[in-house]
Amino acid sequence: MLISQVSNADGSITVVAREEGGKGRAVKGAESVYALAMEAANAGTSLKAVIDGKGLGDEVDLEAAYAAGRLLPPITHPDAAHLHLTGTGLTHLGSAATRDSMHKKTSEAAEESLTDSMKMFRMGLENGKPKSGEKGVQPEWFYKGNGTQSVAPGAALTSPSFALDGGEEPEMAGIYVIAADGSPFRIGFAVSNEFSDHVTERINYLYLAHSKLRQASFGPEIRVGAAPDDIRGFSRIVRDGKVLWEKPFVSGEANMSHTFANLEYHHFKYGLFRVPGDIHVHMFGTATLSFGDGIRTQEGDVFEIGADGFGLPLRNPLAIAKEEEIEIRQL
């Protein structure tokens, strides 16, 4: 099942459910995806069961809503401060063609000659997929912001005036709510654009935190349930109506050095991230970047990311913010 949200003229939300390739239909009596998810989490039942119980109503043309700018992020919180955008990197093996050489490089190189990034990557290769009942190695982790930084599908991803780059990162995002008793529940997975400043990050890896404090977009639809082991998608940049750059991207545990369960554990082990009522959008990394191919994005470029089985592709144009005057005043 795929679920999404459409905004209405009166400020209300229509929750849309459909099967892949099927027509979208409004979920009867649904205030929002968040409300449905919290109802399911607090009742200890599945989201599908809650939706089935409410029933489906009128058909909704998602493509038309997308074109009209009416698609919302597929989950929103009434208080944006209670939606957390986070992520993890160095989790993917890369393409099948380079996987063997990557393993060889990290296993044969002397420990002292490895960069910190390569050390972290090797740790994932060695212990990112623990046996059942065991805990694996913790990954790299970063914070992007709260719900104020969540950009709707079709809306612009805005790069700050001080940024040195604004580039895409095509990733799978896990979508979670925290039940009243503090238990995390996964709704499912969505395509995401973990928008970052790769030039700043390249200056020094200790600038990673600065490079990640950017907007992000995900959706337009959430695939309810577990993710497939092998996810195949595409990432492209369109400039002036023509494709400037395009590459396939892969995700899913078959293409990762960590299990989703291990990455989830190392996020939700912190009590800070188990506050009842909160939403978490946690992005799981990528091995495909236009920046790695020497592409420098510019205002007006459109990022487009899609994956088989995850519904409509995610599209966002790039905008550049005007410079702001920041004055710190003494009380």
mmCIF file of C-alpha atoms in Angstrom, residues 165-298:
data_model
loop_
_atom_site.group_PDB
_atom_site.id
_atom_site.type_symbol
_atom_site.label_atom_id
_atom_site.label_comp_id
_atom_site.label_asym_id
_atom_site.label_seq_id
_atom_site.Cartn_x
_atom_site.Cartn_y
_atom_site.Cartn_z
ATOM 1 C CA ASP A 165 26.890 23.788 -3.065
ATOM 2 C CA GLY A 166 23.355 22.436 -3.147
ATOM 3 C CA GLY A 167 23.309 18.865 -4.351
ATOM 4 C CA GLU A 168 20.982 15.889 -4.300
ATOM 5 C CA GLU A 169 21.362 12.613 -2.421
ATOM 6 C CA PRO A 170 18.878 9.926 -3.517
ATOM 7 C CA GLU A 171 18.071 7.814 -0.473
ATOM 8 C CA MET A 172 15.498 5.620 1.166
ATOM 9 C CA ALA A 173 13.930 7.198 4.242
ATOM 10 C CA GLY A 174 12.285 5.276 7.048
ATOM 11 C CA ILE A 175 9.159 6.961 8.428
ATOM 12 C CA TYR A 176 8.338 6.425 12.127
ATOM 13 C CA VAL A 177 5.994 7.586 14.869
ATOM 14 C CA ILE A 178 6.449 7.192 18.609
ATOM 15 C CA ALA A 179 3.485 5.699 20.454
ATOM 16 C CA ALA A 180 2.140 7.023 23.749
ATOM 17 C CA ASP A 181 4.238 4.480 25.661
ATOM 18 C CA GLY A 182 7.475 5.591 23.932
ATOM 19 C CA SER A 183 7.656 2.685 21.483
ATOM 20 C CA PRO A 184 8.884 3.493 17.940
ATOM 21 C CA PHE A 185 6.705 2.209 15.106
ATOM 22 C CA ARG A 186 7.758 2.176 11.464
ATOM 23 C CA ILE A 187 5.093 3.233 8.971
ATOM 24 C CA GLY A 188 7.217 2.324 5.963
ATOM 25 C CA PHE A 189 9.737 3.766 3.541
ATOM 26 C CA ALA A 190 9.804 6.598 1.029
ATOM 27 C CA VAL A 191 12.140 7.962 -1.605
ATOM 28 C CA SER A 192 13.982 11.020 -0.280
ATOM 29 C CA ASN A 193 16.342 13.755 -1.410
ATOM 30 C CA GLU A 194 18.814 14.266 1.407
ATOM 31 C CA PHE A 195 19.862 17.666 0.049
ATOM 32 C CA SER A 196 23.424 18.568 1.150
ATOM 33 C CA ASP A 197 26.393 20.892 0.635
ATOM 34 C CA HIS A 198 29.094 18.593 -0.729
ATOM 35 C CA VAL A 199 31.697 21.300 -1.321
ATOM 36 C CA THR A 200 31.605 22.294 2.345
ATOM 37 C CA GLU A 201 31.790 18.650 3.394
ATOM 38 C CA ARG A 202 34.805 18.062 1.142
ATOM 39 C CA ILE A 203 36.816 20.854 2.805
ATOM 40 C CA ASN A 204 37.023 18.829 6.010
ATOM 41 C CA TYR A 205 34.959 15.870 7.168
ATOM 42 C CA LEU A 206 34.421 17.691 10.477
ATOM 43 C CA TYR A 207 32.232 20.058 8.449
ATOM 44 C CA LEU A 208 29.780 17.211 7.866
ATOM 45 C CA ALA A 209 27.375 18.620 10.474
ATOM 46 C CA HIS A 210 27.350 22.011 8.723
ATOM 47 C CA SER A 211 26.869 20.440 5.300
ATOM 48 C CA LYS A 212 23.807 18.477 6.442
ATOM 49 C CA LEU A 213 21.891 21.356 8.057
ATOM 50 C CA ARG A 214 19.770 21.791 4.965
ATOM 51 C CA GLN A 215 16.238 21.171 3.798
ATOM 52 C CA ALA A 216 15.122 17.738 2.622
ATOM 53 C CA SER A 217 12.202 16.310 0.692
ATOM 54 C CA PHE A 218 10.631 12.866 0.756
ATOM 55 C CA GLY A 219 7.713 11.076 -0.833
ATOM 56 C CA PRO A 220 5.430 11.848 -2.538
ATOM 57 C CA GLU A 221 4.199 8.498 -1.215
ATOM 58 C CA ILE A 222 5.124 6.199 1.661
ATOM 59 C CA ARG A 223 5.299 2.504 0.914
ATOM 60 C CA VAL A 224 3.715 0.934 3.991
ATOM 61 C CA GLY A 225 5.601 -2.049 5.434
ATOM 62 C CA ALA A 226 9.107 -3.432 5.144
ATOM 63 C CA ALA A 227 11.469 -2.387 2.364
ATOM 64 C CA PRO A 228 12.450 -4.811 -0.418
ATOM 65 C CA ASP A 229 15.941 -6.276 -0.129
ATOM 66 C CA ASP A 230 16.909 -4.930 -3.550
ATOM 67 C CA ILE A 231 15.648 -1.464 -4.459
ATOM 68 C CA ARG A 232 16.305 -0.072 -7.927
ATOM 69 C CA GLY A 233 15.809 3.558 -8.766
ATOM 70 C CA PHE A 234 17.033 6.540 -10.728
ATOM 71 C CA SER A 235 18.374 9.987 -9.937
ATOM 72 C CA ARG A 236 18.487 12.763 -12.501
ATOM 73 C CA ILE A 237 18.972 16.496 -12.857
ATOM 74 C CA VAL A 238 16.947 18.406 -15.438
ATOM 75 C CA ARG A 239 18.219 21.801 -16.610
ATOM 76 C CA ASP A 240 16.207 23.988 -18.985
ATOM 77 C CA GLY A 241 13.914 21.084 -19.773
ATOM 78 C CA LYS A 242 16.725 18.672 -20.715
ATOM 79 C CA VAL A 243 18.351 15.901 -18.711
ATOM 80 C CA LEU A 244 21.759 17.183 -17.594
ATOM 81 C CA TRP A 245 22.776 14.100 -15.611
ATOM 82 C CA GLU A 246 21.206 10.748 -14.798
ATOM 83 C CA LYS A 247 22.296 7.568 -13.042
ATOM 84 C CA PRO A 248 20.618 4.552 -11.499
ATOM 85 C CA PHE A 249 20.807 4.170 -7.751
ATOM 86 C CA VAL A 250 20.361 1.073 -5.628
ATOM 87 C CA SER A 251 19.362 0.576 -2.022
ATOM 88 C CA GLY A 252 17.907 -2.130 0.182
ATOM 89 C CA GLU A 253 19.888 -4.485 2.373
ATOM 90 C CA ALA A 254 21.233 -6.449 -0.600
ATOM 91 C CA ASN A 255 23.167 -3.303 -1.518
ATOM 92 C CA MET A 256 24.056 -2.112 1.974
ATOM 93 C CA SER A 257 26.732 -2.803 4.574
ATOM 94 C CA HIS A 258 24.183 -2.419 7.397
ATOM 95 C CA THR A 259 20.743 -3.858 7.999
ATOM 96 C CA PHE A 260 17.883 -1.419 8.379
ATOM 97 C CA ALA A 261 17.274 -2.935 11.828
ATOM 98 C CA ASN A 262 20.815 -2.113 12.931
ATOM 99 C CA LEU A 263 20.555 1.467 11.692
ATOM 100 C CA GLU A 264 17.160 1.859 13.354
ATOM 101 C CA TYR A 265 18.450 0.516 16.667
ATOM 102 C CA HIS A 266 21.341 2.977 16.756
ATOM 103 C CA HIS A 267 18.946 5.874 16.183
ATOM 104 C CA PHE A 268 16.198 4.902 18.586
ATOM 105 C CA LYS A 269 18.546 3.691 21.359
ATOM 106 C CA TYR A 270 18.597 7.331 22.453
ATOM 107 C CA GLY A 271 15.665 8.229 24.716
ATOM 108 C CA LEU A 272 15.678 11.654 23.100
ATOM 109 C CA PHE A 273 14.260 9.993 19.977
ATOM 110 C CA ARG A 274 11.491 8.087 21.762
ATOM 111 C CA VAL A 275 9.338 11.020 22.840
ATOM 112 C CA PRO A 276 5.651 10.061 22.552
ATOM 113 C CA GLY A 277 3.913 11.672 19.598
ATOM 114 C CA ASP A 278 7.055 12.549 17.641
ATOM 115 C CA ILE A 279 7.663 11.737 13.971
ATOM 116 C CA HIS A 280 11.048 10.621 12.648
ATOM 117 C CA VAL A 281 12.165 10.680 9.030
ATOM 118 C CA HIS A 282 15.495 8.849 8.985
ATOM 119 C CA MET A 283 17.479 8.725 5.736
ATOM 120 C CA PHE A 284 19.661 5.691 5.118
ATOM 121 C CA GLY A 285 22.430 6.852 2.790
ATOM 122 C CA THR A 286 23.365 6.465 -0.856
ATOM 123 C CA ALA A 287 26.192 5.557 -3.213
ATOM 124 C CA THR A 288 25.101 7.808 -6.111
ATOM 125 C CA LEU A 289 25.831 11.548 -6.322
ATOM 126 C CA SER A 290 25.990 13.897 -9.290
ATOM 127 C CA PHE A 291 28.664 15.815 -7.360
ATOM 128 C CA GLY A 292 30.928 12.778 -7.648
ATOM 129 C CA ASP A 293 30.708 13.151 -11.434
ATOM 130 C CA GLY A 294 31.730 16.790 -11.341
ATOM 131 C CA ILE A 295 28.235 18.253 -11.703
ATOM 132 C CA ARG A 296 27.709 21.705 -10.182
ATOM 133 C CA THR A 297 24.050 22.495 -9.763
ATOM 134 C CA GLN A 298 22.533 25.911 -10.406
#
